[in-house]
Amino acid sequence: MNPVIPARKIPARNFQYRGKQETDLACEGVSLARLARVYGTPLYVYSATAIRERVQMFNEAFAGVRHALCYSIKANSNLSILRLLAGMGVGFDIVSGGELERARRAAKKSLRRIVFSGVGKTAAEMDAALAADILMFNVESAAEMELLEARARHLRQRAPMALRVNPDVFAETHPYISTGLHEHKFGVAMAEARALYRRAARSKHLLPVGISVHIGSQIQNAAPFGQALQRVRELVADLAAEGIRLQYIDAGGGLGISYKLEEPFDPSTLLERYAHAMRSALGDFDGELLLEPGRFLIAQAGALVAQVLYVKKNGSKTFVVTDAGMNDLIRPALYQAHHAIVPLRRNPKNQATVVDVVGPVCESGDFFARDRAMPELVAGDGVAILDAGAYGMSLSSNYNSRPRAAEVLVDGSRHTLIRRRETMRDLLAAEMLLR
Ligand code: LLP
């Protein structure tokens, strides 16, 4: 059951009720109601402190292991957030030429710390990444390896590469975000990998430097990560025996969080377990471990702030209609994802009601919560949809010709606009009118 009237303290997040009676929801030192007034809604708000804390947490959990973080840009690709992370020595996991360009603009020095993943890299994307001198390409098929070799030959370079192997490990998560089984499109089978590494080692234009694995996303259990890495570690040992020595093991991303306020969740305990599973699987590997977290670093650092437009009743159902919609945050519609929703002003006297929280988009799938017990809301109230920092803005769209939300970064008592709200001019800029 949801906490109907939110508690004063929201666990594991830098969003807390503040003020004399602890009724005003704030991100760090800044009231969200105030941000909603200044910047309008829907509005993404992120806590810089929360992001830094998660990076430090990672580095502490992996202390003593030679490791590097390559933040997965797809989780949240805002330039200022990328810059903040690069400033802490974090590199990037990219999946497109567009993400390469974002990394370049956020921090040039981060280019050397980039791993390039994805099953469909184009020749142009490979060329751009070769020119940028990235750390390595995570190659996902024999055909891709051939193209990479051809592009490197053309540019008279040697492409540093890893094979992304498919460890055939089951990770309990939503089927749309599970990737580590043979039935998925990702990676090459372990059995096929050996032959490909031998071929790469003979090539004048390929340089096998690593191996990578990624089994899925929102995985809240350390065991499958350990199993996958164990299989990878065995392959690394076999290859070393043949003289193919890999310096990098890239363990991918995928560590989950708890989206439920009522679930006790301590991120550092989960991270410790994850790190422990990794250490055991790595054994005496003397290279560097690369990690590609996305969600774990950024999800809980962000909230989507919206305003209630209407409360309407249809028969026995009550709908709270907000000015944010599925185009702003599609996770509930796409993955049946749960996001906690809390009012910007906490009023312990409010009655609880069971409602659907929905957006204005013309789709029945446009909802944030269904049959959820919430404190009573009226038109004009503000709400925060929590844990929306990852795969929120980055998966947003202009569906229904809705300009995308603005984004604000809070650091202590400072708040900075890091993306302005889109205008209709932005939306129409690429279109031509038929004459
Ligand atoms: N590395 C690779 C190769 C990936 O494919 C992904 C995510 C990551 C790292 C980062 O995973 P994370 O640490 O964030 O779990 N849109 C979905 C999640 C899709 C994940 C795609 N790949 C969601 O909103 O739940």
PDB file of N, CA, C and O in Angstrom, residues 329-381:
ATOM      1  N   LEU A 329       7.068  11.793 -19.832  1.00  0.00           N
ATOM      2  CA  LEU A 329       7.580  10.633 -19.081  1.00  0.00           C
ATOM      3  C   LEU A 329       6.784   9.415 -19.528  1.00  0.00           C
ATOM      4  O   LEU A 329       5.628   9.248 -19.156  1.00  0.00           O
ATOM      5  N   ILE A 330       7.432   8.570 -20.324  1.00  0.00           N
ATOM      6  CA  ILE A 330       6.697   7.469 -20.949  1.00  0.00           C
ATOM      7  C   ILE A 330       6.832   6.154 -20.194  1.00  0.00           C
ATOM      8  O   ILE A 330       6.192   5.159 -20.546  1.00  0.00           O
ATOM      9  N   ARG A 331       7.631   6.132 -19.131  1.00  0.00           N
ATOM     10  CA  ARG A 331       7.924   4.850 -18.465  1.00  0.00           C
ATOM     11  C   ARG A 331       6.668   4.104 -17.980  1.00  0.00           C
ATOM     12  O   ARG A 331       6.571   2.899 -18.178  1.00  0.00           O
ATOM     13  N   PRO A 332       5.685   4.787 -17.361  1.00  0.00           N
ATOM     14  CA  PRO A 332       4.500   4.031 -16.944  1.00  0.00           C
ATOM     15  C   PRO A 332       3.784   3.400 -18.148  1.00  0.00           C
ATOM     16  O   PRO A 332       3.378   2.238 -18.098  1.00  0.00           O
ATOM     17  N   ALA A 333       3.643   4.153 -19.239  1.00  0.00           N
ATOM     18  CA  ALA A 333       2.940   3.634 -20.408  1.00  0.00           C
ATOM     19  C   ALA A 333       3.707   2.500 -21.071  1.00  0.00           C
ATOM     20  O   ALA A 333       3.132   1.517 -21.525  1.00  0.00           O
ATOM     21  N   LEU A 334       5.020   2.615 -21.118  1.00  0.00           N
ATOM     22  CA  LEU A 334       5.822   1.665 -21.886  1.00  0.00           C
ATOM     23  C   LEU A 334       6.193   0.408 -21.097  1.00  0.00           C
ATOM     24  O   LEU A 334       6.269  -0.677 -21.661  1.00  0.00           O
ATOM     25  N   TYR A 335       6.469   0.559 -19.819  1.00  0.00           N
ATOM     26  CA  TYR A 335       6.939  -0.603 -19.027  1.00  0.00           C
ATOM     27  C   TYR A 335       6.055  -0.902 -17.825  1.00  0.00           C
ATOM     28  O   TYR A 335       6.477  -1.600 -16.915  1.00  0.00           O
ATOM     29  N   GLN A 336       4.873  -0.318 -17.784  1.00  0.00           N
ATOM     30  CA  GLN A 336       4.036  -0.424 -16.581  1.00  0.00           C
ATOM     31  C   GLN A 336       4.858  -0.022 -15.349  1.00  0.00           C
ATOM     32  O   GLN A 336       4.740  -0.608 -14.273  1.00  0.00           O
ATOM     33  N   ALA A 337       5.720   0.954 -15.519  1.00  0.00           N
ATOM     34  CA  ALA A 337       6.623   1.342 -14.431  1.00  0.00           C
ATOM     35  C   ALA A 337       5.872   2.097 -13.345  1.00  0.00           C
ATOM     36  O   ALA A 337       4.960   2.879 -13.633  1.00  0.00           O
ATOM     37  N   HIS A 338       6.267   1.853 -12.110  1.00  0.00           N
ATOM     38  CA  HIS A 338       5.691   2.572 -10.982  1.00  0.00           C
ATOM     39  C   HIS A 338       6.568   3.782 -10.661  1.00  0.00           C
ATOM     40  O   HIS A 338       7.784   3.652 -10.545  1.00  0.00           O
ATOM     41  N   HIS A 339       5.953   4.946 -10.526  1.00  0.00           N
ATOM     42  CA  HIS A 339       6.659   6.128 -10.017  1.00  0.00           C
ATOM     43  C   HIS A 339       5.853   6.691  -8.851  1.00  0.00           C
ATOM     44  O   HIS A 339       4.633   6.878  -8.987  1.00  0.00           O
ATOM     45  N   ALA A 340       6.520   6.955  -7.748  1.00  0.00           N
ATOM     46  CA  ALA A 340       5.834   7.580  -6.621  1.00  0.00           C
ATOM     47  C   ALA A 340       5.454   9.003  -7.021  1.00  0.00           C
ATOM     48  O   ALA A 340       6.217   9.682  -7.721  1.00  0.00           O
ATOM     49  N   ILE A 341       4.256   9.421  -6.599  1.00  0.00           N
ATOM     50  CA  ILE A 341       3.801  10.788  -6.889  1.00  0.00           C
ATOM     51  C   ILE A 341       3.432  11.437  -5.561  1.00  0.00           C
ATOM     52  O   ILE A 341       2.648  10.872  -4.797  1.00  0.00           O
ATOM     53  N   VAL A 342       4.025  12.571  -5.301  1.00  0.00           N
ATOM     54  CA  VAL A 342       3.760  13.232  -4.018  1.00  0.00           C
ATOM     55  C   VAL A 342       3.387  14.694  -4.272  1.00  0.00           C
ATOM     56  O   VAL A 342       3.849  15.309  -5.240  1.00  0.00           O
ATOM     57  N   PRO A 343       2.529  15.242  -3.391  1.00  0.00           N
ATOM     58  CA  PRO A 343       2.136  16.644  -3.567  1.00  0.00           C
ATOM     59  C   PRO A 343       3.279  17.579  -3.185  1.00  0.00           C
ATOM     60  O   PRO A 343       4.090  17.255  -2.314  1.00  0.00           O
ATOM     61  N   LEU A 344       3.341  18.746  -3.834  1.00  0.00           N
ATOM     62  CA  LEU A 344       4.390  19.705  -3.475  1.00  0.00           C
ATOM     63  C   LEU A 344       4.133  20.266  -2.083  1.00  0.00           C
ATOM     64  O   LEU A 344       5.067  20.648  -1.387  1.00  0.00           O
ATOM     65  N   ARG A 345       2.835  20.330  -1.699  1.00  0.00           N
ATOM     66  CA  ARG A 345       2.522  20.751  -0.326  1.00  0.00           C
ATOM     67  C   ARG A 345       1.829  19.618   0.399  1.00  0.00           C
ATOM     68  O   ARG A 345       0.802  19.127  -0.032  1.00  0.00           O
ATOM     69  N   ARG A 346       2.430  19.266   1.509  1.00  0.00           N
ATOM     70  CA  ARG A 346       1.916  18.147   2.294  1.00  0.00           C
ATOM     71  C   ARG A 346       0.899  18.693   3.286  1.00  0.00           C
ATOM     72  O   ARG A 346       1.207  19.612   4.053  1.00  0.00           O
ATOM     73  N   ASN A 347      -0.299  18.155   3.260  1.00  0.00           N
ATOM     74  CA  ASN A 347      -1.290  18.582   4.239  1.00  0.00           C
ATOM     75  C   ASN A 347      -1.832  17.340   4.936  1.00  0.00           C
ATOM     76  O   ASN A 347      -2.691  16.639   4.411  1.00  0.00           O
ATOM     77  N   PRO A 348      -1.321  17.067   6.142  1.00  0.00           N
ATOM     78  CA  PRO A 348      -1.707  15.833   6.829  1.00  0.00           C
ATOM     79  C   PRO A 348      -3.208  15.749   7.093  1.00  0.00           C
ATOM     80  O   PRO A 348      -3.727  14.675   7.359  1.00  0.00           O
ATOM     81  N   LYS A 349      -3.913  16.881   6.975  1.00  0.00           N
ATOM     82  CA  LYS A 349      -5.364  16.849   7.227  1.00  0.00           C
ATOM     83  C   LYS A 349      -6.140  16.368   6.002  1.00  0.00           C
ATOM     84  O   LYS A 349      -7.321  16.049   6.092  1.00  0.00           O
ATOM     85  N   ASN A 350      -5.490  16.359   4.852  1.00  0.00           N
ATOM     86  CA  ASN A 350      -6.194  15.944   3.631  1.00  0.00           C
ATOM     87  C   ASN A 350      -6.674  14.501   3.711  1.00  0.00           C
ATOM     88  O   ASN A 350      -5.982  13.646   4.244  1.00  0.00           O
ATOM     89  N   GLN A 351      -7.829  14.269   3.118  1.00  0.00           N
ATOM     90  CA  GLN A 351      -8.356  12.912   3.039  1.00  0.00           C
ATOM     91  C   GLN A 351      -7.634  12.162   1.928  1.00  0.00           C
ATOM     92  O   GLN A 351      -7.202  12.766   0.954  1.00  0.00           O
ATOM     93  N   ALA A 352      -7.575  10.844   2.092  1.00  0.00           N
ATOM     94  CA  ALA A 352      -7.017  10.038   1.017  1.00  0.00           C
ATOM     95  C   ALA A 352      -8.115   9.662   0.045  1.00  0.00           C
ATOM     96  O   ALA A 352      -9.248   9.418   0.448  1.00  0.00           O
ATOM     97  N   THR A 353      -7.766   9.662  -1.252  1.00  0.00           N
ATOM     98  CA  THR A 353      -8.720   9.176  -2.253  1.00  0.00           C
ATOM     99  C   THR A 353      -7.970   8.273  -3.217  1.00  0.00           C
ATOM    100  O   THR A 353      -6.750   8.379  -3.353  1.00  0.00           O
ATOM    101  N   VAL A 354      -8.716   7.407  -3.882  1.00  0.00           N
ATOM    102  CA  VAL A 354      -8.080   6.526  -4.866  1.00  0.00           C
ATOM    103  C   VAL A 354      -8.317   7.126  -6.243  1.00  0.00           C
ATOM    104  O   VAL A 354      -9.466   7.354  -6.627  1.00  0.00           O
ATOM    105  N   VAL A 355      -7.245   7.403  -6.953  1.00  0.00           N
ATOM    106  CA  VAL A 355      -7.367   8.115  -8.234  1.00  0.00           C
ATOM    107  C   VAL A 355      -6.455   7.521  -9.300  1.00  0.00           C
ATOM    108  O   VAL A 355      -5.547   6.742  -8.996  1.00  0.00           O
ATOM    109  N   ASP A 356      -6.721   7.896 -10.540  1.00  0.00           N
ATOM    110  CA  ASP A 356      -5.766   7.704 -11.623  1.00  0.00           C
ATOM    111  C   ASP A 356      -5.125   9.068 -11.863  1.00  0.00           C
ATOM    112  O   ASP A 356      -5.845  10.063 -11.942  1.00  0.00           O
ATOM    113  N   VAL A 357      -3.804   9.093 -11.954  1.00  0.00           N
ATOM    114  CA  VAL A 357      -3.139  10.345 -12.313  1.00  0.00           C
ATOM    115  C   VAL A 357      -2.783  10.224 -13.789  1.00  0.00           C
ATOM    116  O   VAL A 357      -2.065   9.297 -14.176  1.00  0.00           O
ATOM    117  N   VAL A 358      -3.338  11.123 -14.592  1.00  0.00           N
ATOM    118  CA  VAL A 358      -3.188  11.001 -16.041  1.00  0.00           C
ATOM    119  C   VAL A 358      -2.704  12.311 -16.649  1.00  0.00           C
ATOM    120  O   VAL A 358      -2.715  13.351 -16.000  1.00  0.00           O
ATOM    121  N   GLY A 359      -2.280  12.227 -17.922  1.00  0.00           N
ATOM    122  CA  GLY A 359      -1.848  13.418 -18.631  1.00  0.00           C
ATOM    123  C   GLY A 359      -2.888  13.833 -19.655  1.00  0.00           C
ATOM    124  O   GLY A 359      -3.937  13.191 -19.784  1.00  0.00           O
ATOM    125  N   PRO A 360      -2.592  14.873 -20.419  1.00  0.00           N
ATOM    126  CA  PRO A 360      -3.553  15.407 -21.388  1.00  0.00           C
ATOM    127  C   PRO A 360      -3.480  14.763 -22.767  1.00  0.00           C
ATOM    128  O   PRO A 360      -4.246  15.140 -23.648  1.00  0.00           O
ATOM    129  N   VAL A 361      -2.559  13.812 -22.963  1.00  0.00           N
ATOM    130  CA  VAL A 361      -2.350  13.238 -24.297  1.00  0.00           C
ATOM    131  C   VAL A 361      -3.520  12.319 -24.663  1.00  0.00           C
ATOM    132  O   VAL A 361      -4.074  11.628 -23.816  1.00  0.00           O
ATOM    133  N   CYS A 362      -3.862  12.313 -25.947  1.00  0.00           N
ATOM    134  CA  CYS A 362      -5.020  11.549 -26.387  1.00  0.00           C
ATOM    135  C   CYS A 362      -4.692  10.083 -26.596  1.00  0.00           C
ATOM    136  O   CYS A 362      -4.645   9.580 -27.723  1.00  0.00           O
ATOM    137  N   GLU A 363      -4.424   9.395 -25.501  1.00  0.00           N
ATOM    138  CA  GLU A 363      -4.147   7.957 -25.497  1.00  0.00           C
ATOM    139  C   GLU A 363      -4.569   7.445 -24.125  1.00  0.00           C
ATOM    140  O   GLU A 363      -4.269   8.093 -23.111  1.00  0.00           O
ATOM    141  N   SER A 364      -5.201   6.280 -24.082  1.00  0.00           N
ATOM    142  CA  SER A 364      -5.552   5.718 -22.777  1.00  0.00           C
ATOM    143  C   SER A 364      -4.298   5.332 -21.999  1.00  0.00           C
ATOM    144  O   SER A 364      -4.319   5.242 -20.776  1.00  0.00           O
ATOM    145  N   GLY A 365      -3.219   5.098 -22.720  1.00  0.00           N
ATOM    146  CA  GLY A 365      -1.955   4.749 -22.064  1.00  0.00           C
ATOM    147  C   GLY A 365      -1.277   5.937 -21.396  1.00  0.00           C
ATOM    148  O   GLY A 365      -0.225   5.779 -20.778  1.00  0.00           O
ATOM    149  N   ASP A 366      -1.868   7.104 -21.510  1.00  0.00           N
ATOM    150  CA  ASP A 366      -1.253   8.301 -20.943  1.00  0.00           C
ATOM    151  C   ASP A 366      -1.602   8.428 -19.455  1.00  0.00           C
ATOM    152  O   ASP A 366      -2.459   9.209 -19.076  1.00  0.00           O
ATOM    153  N   PHE A 367      -0.932   7.624 -18.649  1.00  0.00           N
ATOM    154  CA  PHE A 367      -1.194   7.695 -17.204  1.00  0.00           C
ATOM    155  C   PHE A 367       0.129   7.616 -16.451  1.00  0.00           C
ATOM    156  O   PHE A 367       1.117   7.088 -16.963  1.00  0.00           O
ATOM    157  N   PHE A 368       0.128   8.152 -15.242  1.00  0.00           N
ATOM    158  CA  PHE A 368       1.298   8.041 -14.355  1.00  0.00           C
ATOM    159  C   PHE A 368       1.022   7.100 -13.195  1.00  0.00           C
ATOM    160  O   PHE A 368       1.946   6.556 -12.599  1.00  0.00           O
ATOM    161  N   ALA A 369      -0.255   6.943 -12.853  1.00  0.00           N
ATOM    162  CA  ALA A 369      -0.615   6.027 -11.769  1.00  0.00           C
ATOM    163  C   ALA A 369      -2.058   5.613 -11.963  1.00  0.00           C
ATOM    164  O   ALA A 369      -2.873   6.402 -12.443  1.00  0.00           O
ATOM    165  N   ARG A 370      -2.353   4.368 -11.600  1.00  0.00           N
ATOM    166  CA  ARG A 370      -3.727   3.872 -11.710  1.00  0.00           C
ATOM    167  C   ARG A 370      -4.196   3.339 -10.382  1.00  0.00           C
ATOM    168  O   ARG A 370      -3.446   2.632  -9.709  1.00  0.00           O
ATOM    169  N   ASP A 371      -5.415   3.700 -10.035  1.00  0.00           N
ATOM    170  CA  ASP A 371      -6.019   3.240  -8.777  1.00  0.00           C
ATOM    171  C   ASP A 371      -5.049   3.415  -7.621  1.00  0.00           C
ATOM    172  O   ASP A 371      -4.778   2.479  -6.881  1.00  0.00           O
ATOM    173  N   ARG A 372      -4.524   4.586  -7.514  1.00  0.00           N
ATOM    174  CA  ARG A 372      -3.545   4.841  -6.465  1.00  0.00           C
ATOM    175  C   ARG A 372      -4.169   5.692  -5.366  1.00  0.00           C
ATOM    176  O   ARG A 372      -4.854   6.676  -5.656  1.00  0.00           O
ATOM    177  N   ALA A 373      -3.904   5.310  -4.120  1.00  0.00           N
ATOM    178  CA  ALA A 373      -4.368   6.116  -2.996  1.00  0.00           C
ATOM    179  C   ALA A 373      -3.453   7.321  -2.870  1.00  0.00           C
ATOM    180  O   ALA A 373      -2.232   7.182  -2.746  1.00  0.00           O
ATOM    181  N   MET A 374      -4.073   8.494  -2.969  1.00  0.00           N
ATOM    182  CA  MET A 374      -3.306   9.752  -2.919  1.00  0.00           C
ATOM    183  C   MET A 374      -4.004  10.713  -1.975  1.00  0.00           C
ATOM    184  O   MET A 374      -5.229  10.675  -1.849  1.00  0.00           O
ATOM    185  N   PRO A 375      -3.271  11.626  -1.365  1.00  0.00           N
ATOM    186  CA  PRO A 375      -3.951  12.677  -0.625  1.00  0.00           C
ATOM    187  C   PRO A 375      -4.771  13.499  -1.616  1.00  0.00           C
ATOM    188  O   PRO A 375      -4.378  13.621  -2.780  1.00  0.00           O
ATOM    189  N   GLU A 376      -5.874  14.010  -1.158  1.00  0.00           N
ATOM    190  CA  GLU A 376      -6.780  14.706  -2.074  1.00  0.00           C
ATOM    191  C   GLU A 376      -6.085  15.871  -2.781  1.00  0.00           C
ATOM    192  O   GLU A 376      -5.366  16.655  -2.165  1.00  0.00           O
ATOM    193  N   LEU A 377      -6.296  15.939  -4.093  1.00  0.00           N
ATOM    194  CA  LEU A 377      -5.679  17.009  -4.884  1.00  0.00           C
ATOM    195  C   LEU A 377      -6.782  17.826  -5.539  1.00  0.00           C
ATOM    196  O   LEU A 377      -7.835  17.287  -5.878  1.00  0.00           O
ATOM    197  N   VAL A 378      -6.515  19.111  -5.716  1.00  0.00           N
ATOM    198  CA  VAL A 378      -7.468  19.952  -6.447  1.00  0.00           C
ATOM    199  C   VAL A 378      -6.721  20.694  -7.554  1.00  0.00           C
ATOM    200  O   VAL A 378      -5.486  20.758  -7.533  1.00  0.00           O
ATOM    201  N   ALA A 379      -7.486  21.241  -8.482  1.00  0.00           N
ATOM    202  CA  ALA A 379      -6.879  21.972  -9.599  1.00  0.00           C
ATOM    203  C   ALA A 379      -5.948  23.054  -9.041  1.00  0.00           C
ATOM    204  O   ALA A 379      -6.280  23.726  -8.062  1.00  0.00           O
ATOM    205  N   GLY A 380      -4.788  23.176  -9.673  1.00  0.00           N
ATOM    206  CA  GLY A 380      -3.826  24.187  -9.236  1.00  0.00           C
ATOM    207  C   GLY A 380      -2.750  23.623  -8.316  1.00  0.00           C
ATOM    208  O   GLY A 380      -1.692  24.227  -8.157  1.00  0.00           O
ATOM    209  N   ASP A 381      -2.997  22.467  -7.706  1.00  0.00           N
ATOM    210  CA  ASP A 381      -1.971  21.856  -6.846  1.00  0.00           C
ATOM    211  C   ASP A 381      -0.784  21.403  -7.690  1.00  0.00           C
ATOM    212  O   ASP A 381      -0.937  21.033  -8.864  1.00  0.00           O
TER     213      ASP A 381
END
